[in-house]
Tab-separated table of C-alpha atoms in Angstrom:
chain	number	residue	atom	x	y	z
A	687	UNK	CA	37.924	-5.434	40.782
A	688	UNK	CA	37.830	-8.814	39.001
A	689	UNK	CA	34.118	-9.003	39.775
A	690	UNK	CA	33.707	-5.495	38.319
A	691	UNK	CA	35.548	-6.503	35.160
A	692	UNK	CA	33.012	-9.270	34.568
A	693	UNK	CA	30.195	-6.810	35.049
A	694	UNK	CA	31.875	-4.493	32.593
A	695	UNK	CA	32.278	-7.291	30.038
A	696	UNK	CA	28.574	-8.078	30.361
A	697	UNK	CA	27.834	-4.374	30.160
A	698	UNK	CA	29.927	-4.115	27.012
A	699	UNK	CA	27.788	-6.717	25.251
A	700	UNK	CA	24.588	-4.948	26.269
A	701	UNK	CA	25.910	-1.524	25.293
A	702	UNK	CA	27.024	-2.733	21.855
A	703	UNK	CA	23.623	-4.320	21.254
A	704	UNK	CA	21.801	-1.191	22.453
A	705	UNK	CA	23.933	0.899	20.117
A	706	UNK	CA	23.477	-1.387	17.137
A	707	UNK	CA	19.764	-2.069	17.461
A	708	UNK	CA	18.590	1.100	19.146
A	709	UNK	CA	20.630	4.251	19.059
A	710	UNK	CA	22.083	3.774	15.581
A	711	UNK	CA	18.514	4.189	14.277
A	712	UNK	CA	18.130	7.574	15.995
A	713	UNK	CA	19.823	9.544	13.246
A	714	UNK	CA	19.647	13.280	13.052
A	715	UNK	CA	21.464	15.050	10.188
A	716	UNK	CA	22.898	11.650	9.167
A	717	UNK	CA	24.587	11.020	12.543
A	718	UNK	CA	23.524	9.251	15.710
A	719	UNK	CA	24.769	9.328	19.325
A	720	UNK	CA	27.199	6.594	20.387
A	721	UNK	CA	26.729	4.939	23.765
A	722	UNK	CA	29.741	2.629	23.214
A	723	UNK	CA	32.022	5.682	23.265
A	724	UNK	CA	30.584	6.720	26.632
A	725	UNK	CA	31.037	3.211	28.006
A	726	UNK	CA	34.650	2.933	26.832
A	727	UNK	CA	35.423	6.418	28.137
A	728	UNK	CA	33.919	5.490	31.491
A	729	UNK	CA	36.049	2.300	31.673
A	730	UNK	CA	39.164	4.210	30.676
A	731	UNK	CA	38.765	6.987	33.208
A	732	UNK	CA	37.688	4.736	36.051
A	733	UNK	CA	39.954	1.689	35.530
A	734	UNK	CA	42.819	2.740	33.328
A	735	UNK	CA	44.194	3.256	29.875
A	736	UNK	CA	45.203	-0.362	29.189
A	737	UNK	CA	41.824	-1.741	30.249
A	738	UNK	CA	40.096	1.003	28.291
A	739	UNK	CA	42.122	0.178	25.201
A	740	UNK	CA	41.356	-3.534	25.569
A	741	UNK	CA	37.660	-2.849	26.065
A	742	UNK	CA	37.769	-0.582	23.035
A	743	UNK	CA	39.354	-3.365	21.029
A	744	UNK	CA	36.689	-5.848	22.177
A	745	UNK	CA	33.904	-3.369	21.514
A	746	UNK	CA	35.377	-2.858	18.041
A	747	UNK	CA	35.235	-6.590	17.364
A	748	UNK	CA	31.606	-6.843	18.494
A	749	UNK	CA	30.313	-3.782	16.721
A	750	UNK	CA	32.420	-4.702	13.674
A	751	UNK	CA	30.842	-8.141	13.481
A	752	UNK	CA	27.356	-6.637	13.769
A	753	UNK	CA	27.968	-3.822	11.325
A	754	UNK	CA	30.070	-5.817	8.865
A	755	UNK	CA	33.197	-3.637	9.060
A	756	UNK	CA	35.379	-5.379	11.636
A	757	UNK	CA	38.865	-3.945	11.072
A	758	UNK	CA	37.832	-0.313	10.944
A	759	UNK	CA	35.648	-0.585	14.038
A	760	UNK	CA	38.433	-2.300	15.932
A	761	UNK	CA	40.845	0.482	15.029
A	762	UNK	CA	38.412	3.265	15.908
A	763	UNK	CA	37.334	1.758	19.221
A	764	UNK	CA	40.893	0.884	20.251
A	765	UNK	CA	41.886	4.482	19.572
A	766	UNK	CA	38.878	5.613	21.562
A	767	UNK	CA	39.896	3.572	24.609
A	768	UNK	CA	43.495	4.656	24.332
A	769	UNK	CA	42.727	8.380	24.077
A	770	UNK	CA	40.130	8.239	26.840
A	771	UNK	CA	42.829	6.660	29.003
A	772	UNK	CA	44.577	10.046	29.204
A	773	UNK	CA	41.615	11.298	31.235
A	774	UNK	CA	42.033	8.466	33.747
A	775	UNK	CA	41.314	9.290	37.373
A	776	UNK	CA	43.700	7.305	39.601
A	777	UNK	CA	42.104	5.303	42.412
A	778	UNK	CA	43.922	7.336	45.077
A	779	UNK	CA	42.809	10.602	43.514
A	780	UNK	CA	40.967	13.158	45.638
A	781	UNK	CA	39.038	14.497	42.665
A	782	UNK	CA	35.547	15.759	43.323
A	783	UNK	CA	32.505	14.352	41.567
A	784	UNK	CA	32.353	17.476	39.438
A	785	UNK	CA	35.941	17.017	38.325
A	786	UNK	CA	35.359	13.368	37.559
A	787	UNK	CA	32.271	14.206	35.485
A	788	UNK	CA	34.244	16.883	33.645
A	789	UNK	CA	36.934	14.326	32.901
A	790	UNK	CA	34.342	11.898	31.624
A	791	UNK	CA	32.901	14.547	29.302
A	792	UNK	CA	36.406	15.434	28.131
A	793	UNK	CA	37.176	11.786	27.471
A	794	UNK	CA	33.898	11.292	25.622
A	795	UNK	CA	34.383	14.380	23.471
A	796	UNK	CA	38.028	13.769	22.589
A	797	UNK	CA	37.929	10.023	22.069
A	798	UNK	CA	34.542	10.240	20.379
A	799	UNK	CA	35.758	12.793	17.858
A	800	UNK	CA	38.907	10.764	17.107
A	801	UNK	CA	36.919	7.575	16.618
A	802	UNK	CA	34.404	9.425	14.439
A	803	UNK	CA	37.260	10.824	12.360
A	804	UNK	CA	38.694	7.331	11.837
A	805	UNK	CA	35.310	5.859	10.950
A	806	UNK	CA	34.440	8.756	8.644
A	807	UNK	CA	37.803	8.461	6.911
A	808	UNK	CA	37.620	4.733	6.400
A	809	UNK	CA	33.993	4.379	5.403
A	810	UNK	CA	31.924	6.623	3.182
A	811	UNK	CA	28.591	5.002	2.357
A	812	UNK	CA	26.927	8.329	1.526
A	813	UNK	CA	29.680	9.512	-0.836
A	814	UNK	CA	30.252	12.784	1.051
A	815	UNK	CA	33.442	14.865	0.901
A	816	UNK	CA	36.093	13.853	3.451
A	817	UNK	CA	36.374	17.292	5.063
A	818	UNK	CA	32.619	17.518	5.507
A	819	UNK	CA	32.529	14.019	6.979
A	820	UNK	CA	35.280	14.658	9.484
A	821	UNK	CA	34.479	18.237	10.448
A	822	UNK	CA	30.725	18.449	10.195
A	823	UNK	CA	29.573	14.890	10.789
A	824	UNK	CA	32.403	14.033	13.170
A	825	UNK	CA	31.737	17.095	15.330
A	826	UNK	CA	27.984	16.678	15.202
A	827	UNK	CA	28.262	13.016	16.174
A	828	UNK	CA	30.525	13.984	19.060
A	829	UNK	CA	28.019	16.606	20.184
A	830	UNK	CA	25.154	14.102	20.168
A	831	UNK	CA	27.291	11.600	22.092
A	832	UNK	CA	28.192	14.289	24.600
A	833	UNK	CA	24.531	15.133	25.115
A	834	UNK	CA	23.811	11.471	25.689
A	835	UNK	CA	26.724	11.328	28.134
A	836	UNK	CA	25.187	14.207	30.095
A	837	UNK	CA	21.861	12.385	30.291
A	838	UNK	CA	23.446	9.053	31.268
A	839	UNK	CA	25.695	10.689	33.863
A	840	UNK	CA	22.758	12.433	35.484
A	841	UNK	CA	20.611	9.304	35.460
A	842	UNK	CA	23.016	6.419	36.143
A	843	UNK	CA	26.640	7.441	36.801
A	844	UNK	CA	26.211	9.931	39.629
A	845	UNK	CA	27.019	7.331	42.268
A	846	UNK	CA	29.941	5.836	40.351
A	847	UNK	CA	31.512	9.250	39.908
A	848	UNK	CA	30.835	10.444	43.461
A	849	UNK	CA	33.570	12.083	45.573
B	1469	UNK	CA	68.123	-6.363	28.855
B	1470	UNK	CA	66.789	-4.983	32.104
B	1471	UNK	CA	66.550	-1.584	30.461
B	1472	UNK	CA	64.458	-3.117	27.662
B	1473	UNK	CA	62.044	-4.740	30.117
B	1474	UNK	CA	61.727	-1.574	32.179
B	1475	UNK	CA	61.027	0.339	28.967
B	1476	UNK	CA	58.473	-2.317	28.001
B	1477	UNK	CA	56.751	-2.092	31.363
B	1478	UNK	CA	56.852	1.702	31.293
B	1479	UNK	CA	55.291	1.975	27.867
B	1480	UNK	CA	53.152	-1.133	27.834
B	1481	UNK	CA	50.025	0.951	27.154
B	1482	UNK	CA	51.548	2.150	23.906
B	1483	UNK	CA	52.667	-1.353	23.007
B	1484	UNK	CA	49.216	-2.732	23.709
B	1485	UNK	CA	47.717	0.016	21.590
B	1486	UNK	CA	50.140	-0.728	18.760
B	1487	UNK	CA	49.400	-4.452	18.941
B	1488	UNK	CA	45.649	-3.858	18.836
B	1489	UNK	CA	45.977	-1.365	16.004
B	1490	UNK	CA	48.144	-3.819	14.067
B	1491	UNK	CA	45.523	-6.526	14.475
B	1492	UNK	CA	42.866	-4.079	13.341
B	1493	UNK	CA	44.938	-3.142	10.297
B	1494	UNK	CA	45.452	-6.815	9.519
B	1495	UNK	CA	41.704	-7.333	9.716
B	1496	UNK	CA	41.236	-4.448	7.330
B	1497	UNK	CA	43.872	-5.814	4.962
B	1498	UNK	CA	42.456	-9.326	4.910
B	1499	UNK	CA	38.822	-8.326	5.057
B	1500	UNK	CA	38.008	-10.519	2.062
B	1501	UNK	CA	39.447	-13.581	3.750
B	1502	UNK	CA	37.037	-16.520	3.957
B	1503	UNK	CA	37.015	-16.710	7.761
B	1504	UNK	CA	36.413	-12.974	8.129
B	1505	UNK	CA	33.763	-13.083	5.435
B	1506	UNK	CA	31.987	-15.889	7.307
B	1507	UNK	CA	32.245	-13.922	10.550
B	1508	UNK	CA	30.787	-10.884	8.818
B	1509	UNK	CA	27.997	-12.916	7.262
B	1510	UNK	CA	27.160	-14.452	10.626
B	1511	UNK	CA	27.102	-11.007	12.217
B	1512	UNK	CA	24.827	-9.614	9.568
B	1513	UNK	CA	22.534	-12.612	9.894
B	1514	UNK	CA	22.345	-12.111	13.657
B	1515	UNK	CA	21.728	-8.417	13.112
B	1516	UNK	CA	18.931	-9.182	10.672
B	1517	UNK	CA	17.423	-11.779	13.031
B	1518	UNK	CA	17.333	-9.354	15.966
B	1519	UNK	CA	16.023	-6.535	13.769
B	1520	UNK	CA	13.310	-8.836	12.489
B	1521	UNK	CA	12.318	-9.779	16.037
B	1522	UNK	CA	12.262	-6.131	17.035
B	1523	UNK	CA	10.151	-5.316	14.021
B	1524	UNK	CA	7.767	-8.114	14.987
B	1525	UNK	CA	7.535	-6.714	18.491
B	1526	UNK	CA	6.954	-3.210	17.235
B	1527	UNK	CA	4.387	-4.674	14.844
B	1528	UNK	CA	2.479	-6.197	17.756
B	1529	UNK	CA	2.706	-2.947	19.707
B	1530	UNK	CA	1.478	-0.944	16.712
B	1531	UNK	CA	-1.158	-3.477	15.740
B	1532	UNK	CA	-4.104	-1.160	16.190
B	1533	UNK	CA	-2.493	1.534	14.098
B	1534	UNK	CA	-1.513	-1.048	11.475
B	1535	UNK	CA	-5.008	-2.420	11.514
B	1536	UNK	CA	-6.549	0.991	10.921
B	1537	UNK	CA	-4.107	1.592	8.107
B	1538	UNK	CA	-4.914	-1.777	6.564
B	1539	UNK	CA	-8.630	-1.127	6.771
B	1540	UNK	CA	-8.119	2.177	4.986
B	1541	UNK	CA	-5.946	0.534	2.323
B	1542	UNK	CA	-8.474	-2.256	2.019
B	1543	UNK	CA	-11.259	0.238	1.430
B	1544	UNK	CA	-9.203	1.967	-1.249
B	1545	UNK	CA	-8.389	-1.328	-2.919
B	1546	UNK	CA	-12.004	-2.440	-2.761
B	1547	UNK	CA	-13.065	0.778	-4.469
B	1548	UNK	CA	-10.431	0.204	-7.144
B	1549	UNK	CA	-11.433	-3.425	-7.654
B	1550	UNK	CA	-15.082	-2.431	-7.954
B	1551	UNK	CA	-14.198	0.228	-10.488
B	1552	UNK	CA	-12.149	-2.271	-12.486
B	1553	UNK	CA	-14.878	-4.876	-12.319
B	1554	UNK	CA	-17.480	-2.392	-13.469
B	1555	UNK	CA	-15.259	-1.245	-16.300
B	1556	UNK	CA	-14.611	-4.861	-17.333
B	1557	UNK	CA	-18.309	-5.672	-17.221
B	1558	UNK	CA	-19.203	-2.595	-19.235
B	1559	UNK	CA	-16.550	-3.417	-21.783
B	1560	UNK	CA	-17.702	-7.043	-21.994
B	1561	UNK	CA	-21.289	-5.928	-22.574
B	1562	UNK	CA	-20.136	-3.475	-25.195
B	1563	UNK	CA	-18.138	-6.188	-26.961
B	1564	UNK	CA	-21.137	-8.503	-26.788
B	1565	UNK	CA	-23.315	-5.890	-28.386
B	1566	UNK	CA	-20.763	-5.190	-31.103
B	1567	UNK	CA	-20.190	-8.886	-31.743
B	1568	UNK	CA	-23.875	-9.655	-32.188
B	1569	UNK	CA	-24.342	-10.296	-35.916
B	1570	UNK	CA	-28.120	-10.230	-35.751
B	1571	UNK	CA	-27.938	-6.509	-35.185
B	1572	UNK	CA	-26.250	-4.067	-37.415
B	1573	UNK	CA	-24.494	-2.337	-34.572
B	1574	UNK	CA	-22.874	0.284	-36.743
B	1575	UNK	CA	-26.159	2.169	-36.991
B	1576	UNK	CA	-26.836	1.900	-33.292
B	1577	UNK	CA	-25.599	4.122	-30.588
B	1578	UNK	CA	-24.250	2.526	-27.458
B	1579	UNK	CA	-25.032	3.887	-24.031
B	1580	UNK	CA	-24.627	2.837	-20.454
B	1581	UNK	CA	-27.491	2.694	-17.990
B	1582	UNK	CA	-26.518	5.172	-15.300
B	1583	UNK	CA	-29.637	5.062	-13.199
B	1584	UNK	CA	-32.749	3.017	-12.802
B	1585	UNK	CA	-35.869	3.911	-10.902
B	1586	UNK	CA	-38.435	1.269	-10.276
B	1587	UNK	CA	-40.823	2.658	-7.723
B	1588	UNK	CA	-44.373	3.735	-7.349
B	1589	UNK	CA	-43.408	7.262	-8.299
B	1590	UNK	CA	-41.090	6.610	-11.174
B	1591	UNK	CA	-40.186	3.719	-13.426
B	1592	UNK	CA	-37.528	4.800	-15.842
B	1593	UNK	CA	-33.996	4.146	-16.990
B	1594	UNK	CA	-31.402	6.876	-17.436
B	1595	UNK	CA	-28.765	6.368	-20.094
B	1596	UNK	CA	-25.575	8.357	-20.575
B	1597	UNK	CA	-26.292	9.535	-24.098
B	1598	UNK	CA	-28.190	12.702	-24.970
B	1599	UNK	CA	-28.904	14.900	-27.919
B	1600	UNK	CA	-25.200	15.639	-28.216
B	1601	UNK	CA	-24.764	11.964	-29.039
B	1602	UNK	CA	-27.578	12.024	-31.576
B	1603	UNK	CA	-30.277	10.622	-29.305
B	1604	UNK	CA	-33.836	11.729	-30.105
B	1605	UNK	CA	-37.204	11.238	-28.493
B	1606	UNK	CA	-38.982	7.966	-29.350
B	1607	UNK	CA	-35.847	6.149	-30.397
B	1608	UNK	CA	-35.950	2.419	-29.639
B	1609	UNK	CA	-33.725	1.159	-26.858
B	1610	UNK	CA	-32.646	-2.468	-26.996
B	1611	UNK	CA	-30.003	-5.035	-26.193
B	1612	UNK	CA	-28.995	-8.148	-28.145
B	1613	UNK	CA	-31.407	-10.034	-25.888
B	1614	UNK	CA	-34.365	-7.895	-26.837
B	1615	UNK	CA	-36.411	-4.744	-26.530
B	1616	UNK	CA	-35.727	-2.490	-23.556
B	1617	UNK	CA	-37.945	0.498	-24.138
B	1618	UNK	CA	-38.357	3.876	-25.761
B	1619	UNK	CA	-36.568	7.182	-25.282
B	1620	UNK	CA	-39.000	9.627	-23.715
B	1621	UNK	CA	-36.957	12.671	-22.706
B	1622	UNK	CA	-33.581	13.774	-24.027
B	1623	UNK	CA	-31.136	16.186	-22.424
B	1624	UNK	CA	-27.680	17.231	-23.584
B	1625	UNK	CA	-25.814	14.219	-22.216
B	1626	UNK	CA	-28.512	11.919	-20.896
B	1627	UNK	CA	-31.798	10.433	-21.949
B	1628	UNK	CA	-34.750	9.029	-20.068
B	1629	UNK	CA	-36.047	5.694	-21.265
B	1630	UNK	CA	-39.515	4.282	-20.632
B	1631	UNK	CA	-38.888	0.565	-20.265
B	1632	UNK	CA	-41.185	-2.184	-21.445
B	1633	UNK	CA	-42.057	-2.766	-17.787
B	1634	UNK	CA	-43.823	0.581	-17.511
B	1635	UNK	CA	-47.573	0.806	-17.660
B	1636	UNK	CA	-47.282	3.704	-20.111
B	1637	UNK	CA	-45.353	1.579	-22.567
B	1638	UNK	CA	-47.104	-0.174	-25.435
B	1639	UNK	CA	-45.714	-1.744	-28.563
B	1640	UNK	CA	-47.208	-3.665	-31.467
B	1641	UNK	CA	-45.767	-7.173	-31.555
B	1642	UNK	CA	-45.978	-10.228	-33.716
B	1643	UNK	CA	-45.256	-13.896	-33.030
B	1644	UNK	CA	-42.515	-15.457	-35.113
B	1645	UNK	CA	-44.328	-18.648	-36.268
B	1646	UNK	CA	-48.069	-17.985	-36.319
B	1647	UNK	CA	-47.606	-14.286	-37.111
B	1648	UNK	CA	-50.289	-13.418	-34.567
B	1649	UNK	CA	-50.331	-9.741	-33.872
B	1650	UNK	CA	-51.226	-7.810	-30.769
B	1651	UNK	CA	-50.306	-4.962	-28.467
B	1652	UNK	CA	-47.813	-5.738	-25.731
B	1653	UNK	CA	-48.068	-3.957	-22.435
B	1654	UNK	CA	-47.135	-4.433	-18.820
B	1655	UNK	CA	-49.707	-4.286	-16.080
B	1656	UNK	CA	-47.481	-3.769	-13.080
B	1657	UNK	CA	-47.356	-7.281	-11.684
B	1658	UNK	CA	-44.210	-9.367	-12.132
B	1659	UNK	CA	-41.140	-7.607	-13.498
B	1660	UNK	CA	-40.442	-10.206	-16.174
B	1661	UNK	CA	-44.017	-10.861	-17.377
B	1662	UNK	CA	-45.871	-8.722	-19.940
B	1663	UNK	CA	-49.216	-9.212	-21.628
B	1664	UNK	CA	-50.397	-9.176	-25.219
B	1665	UNK	CA	-53.853	-7.898	-25.984
B	1666	UNK	CA	-55.998	-8.084	-29.073
B	1667	UNK	CA	-54.975	-11.522	-30.261
B	1668	UNK	CA	-58.173	-13.090	-31.550
B	1669	UNK	CA	-59.257	-16.570	-30.475
B	1670	UNK	CA	-59.065	-17.616	-34.077
B	1671	UNK	CA	-55.297	-17.117	-34.009
B	1672	UNK	CA	-53.050	-20.202	-34.021
B	1673	UNK	CA	-50.656	-18.819	-31.418
B	1674	UNK	CA	-48.766	-21.538	-29.496
B	1675	UNK	CA	-46.785	-21.651	-26.286
B	1676	UNK	CA	-43.054	-20.851	-26.467
B	1677	UNK	CA	-43.441	-18.806	-29.617
B	1678	UNK	CA	-41.048	-15.920	-29.905
B	1679	UNK	CA	-42.605	-12.491	-29.814
B	1680	UNK	CA	-40.956	-9.811	-31.936
B	1681	UNK	CA	-41.681	-6.170	-32.605
B	1682	UNK	CA	-43.832	-5.550	-35.621
B	1683	UNK	CA	-43.378	-3.185	-38.501
B	1684	UNK	CA	-46.758	-1.733	-37.521
B	1685	UNK	CA	-45.112	-0.075	-34.543
B	1686	UNK	CA	-44.843	3.669	-34.883
B	1687	UNK	CA	-41.448	3.922	-33.196
B	1688	UNK	CA	-39.779	0.511	-33.143
B	1689	UNK	CA	-38.067	-1.272	-35.988
B	1690	UNK	CA	-39.405	-4.737	-36.724
B	1691	UNK	CA	-37.891	-8.016	-35.604
B	1692	UNK	CA	-36.579	-7.003	-32.172
B	1693	UNK	CA	-37.119	-9.909	-29.764
B	1694	UNK	CA	-39.475	-9.051	-26.942
B	1695	UNK	CA	-40.038	-12.360	-25.212
B	1696	UNK	CA	-41.515	-15.831	-25.288
B	1697	UNK	CA	-45.162	-16.909	-24.867
B	1698	UNK	CA	-45.576	-18.745	-21.578
B	1699	UNK	CA	-49.344	-18.718	-21.138
B	1700	UNK	CA	-52.378	-18.446	-23.402
B	1701	UNK	CA	-55.821	-18.060	-21.847
B	1702	UNK	CA	-58.897	-17.694	-24.049
B	1703	UNK	CA	-61.399	-14.951	-23.263
B	1704	UNK	CA	-64.649	-14.108	-25.074
B	1705	UNK	CA	-63.130	-12.750	-28.248
B	1706	UNK	CA	-59.418	-12.545	-27.565
B	1707	UNK	CA	-56.642	-14.501	-25.906
B	1708	UNK	CA	-54.995	-13.245	-22.786
B	1709	UNK	CA	-51.360	-13.997	-23.492
B	1710	UNK	CA	-48.516	-13.824	-21.023
B	1711	UNK	CA	-45.028	-13.232	-22.321
B	1712	UNK	CA	-41.790	-13.788	-20.478
B	1713	UNK	CA	-39.681	-10.805	-21.386
B	1714	UNK	CA	-36.331	-11.433	-23.063
B	1715	UNK	CA	-34.500	-8.683	-21.246
B	1716	UNK	CA	-33.522	-8.988	-17.626
B	1717	UNK	CA	-34.127	-5.456	-16.420
B	1718	UNK	CA	-32.510	-6.091	-13.092
B	1719	UNK	CA	-29.060	-6.557	-14.641
B	1720	UNK	CA	-29.194	-4.051	-17.432
B	1721	UNK	CA	-25.935	-2.142	-17.854
B	1722	UNK	CA	-25.342	-1.433	-21.532
B	1723	UNK	CA	-27.952	-0.660	-24.166
B	1724	UNK	CA	-28.222	0.114	-27.860
B	1725	UNK	CA	-30.287	2.927	-29.248
B	1726	UNK	CA	-31.714	2.272	-32.669
B	1727	UNK	CA	-32.074	5.073	-35.233
B	1728	UNK	CA	-35.396	6.876	-35.245
B	1729	UNK	CA	-38.072	5.491	-37.496
B	1730	UNK	CA	-39.369	8.577	-39.229
B	1731	UNK	CA	-43.063	8.026	-39.925
B	1732	UNK	CA	-44.813	11.155	-38.658
B	1733	UNK	CA	-47.595	10.760	-41.200
B	1734	UNK	CA	-48.385	7.321	-39.837
B	1735	UNK	CA	-48.653	8.681	-36.294
B	1736	UNK	CA	-50.831	11.493	-37.575
B	1737	UNK	CA	-53.109	9.087	-39.417
B	1738	UNK	CA	-53.478	6.859	-36.356
B	1739	UNK	CA	-54.118	9.944	-34.287
B	1740	UNK	CA	-52.615	8.632	-31.114
B	1741	UNK	CA	-50.360	10.735	-28.923
B	1742	UNK	CA	-48.526	7.787	-27.448
B	1743	UNK	CA	-46.614	5.804	-30.030
B	1744	UNK	CA	-46.875	2.034	-29.826
């Protein structure tokens, strides 16, 4: 487990960099998919809520430093990890792969939307109305992230989320 | 006390969340703090550095495309530069013509040479002034350097000019010092050399004398420089004189057209179809 944690910490750095220098440039209707949300949700459901929250906090620091808005990112990512923790699959669970994947999608969608709502509330660089930002952009961002989660699950996480 | 610890252990996830959120809120509250500002600046610098590297990489990957684009832009710019240079040159020539005090430019019309043919089939200049601009047949074409030729055909916006270096062109000339008179023509050899005929051996013509148009000419006004004597060879009765023409026909861009000398009676009396 300790070994895994180190892998996850390394993975966190890579994921934040991929998000910041890659995916954040793939904007469609002003929003882009968020791989950090998927990573935090994965940590939360596979390890636990506390670890997920801590990883969220760390991810918030990293992405905050890179984006220039540290506090807000920390808050949003911490919330993300905490909410995703409710979808945690205990180690002794007999959940099937399908159930685990469903949980991951649920965690991504719920925590992603909450984090988007926090970020959209706290930062408005385009000067858009708050309701539009939260409802339209928040939901659209969550949808894109969910689509990315589907792709990543099918390509990389099948084995991790096996029965 | 035990109850407190058991409560703490039971809800430690919430406590952790609250602690993290509090730190985040503190970061938000003190976002203008010097340490946080430095951290932010460092982050942005790192971000910019990586983005720059990525851009460099993408630049290398897209080099061919970039190169094609640059070639296209270069071609466009070259066309623009050439246009500007031509316009500047034309304007400079125009200013030169207007600034020349030896010519009363106000009576002259200014035109630009738009085409030049110097071949075995055709040897003419085309200027961008026609009868709409007041150009008429047999008007004298010149530059401040000297005589260029004579208008032969006029259309609405353009005119054809027979240059001095055309075998059909003849003009009566006079030397500035000895006042020796003759008929200047070009025999088709060198582009910058013309010949003067009918200068008698008795004439006191010297080398390097300036040759000007004479008032005897049926189309040209007098005093227009034509060239300079570079060779005088005596024949039986007349000299064979070579004149280096004043005008460089190879770099002719802007010309003046002098008003028409109206002397139809003189032409009629001479009885020659081709004015000289």
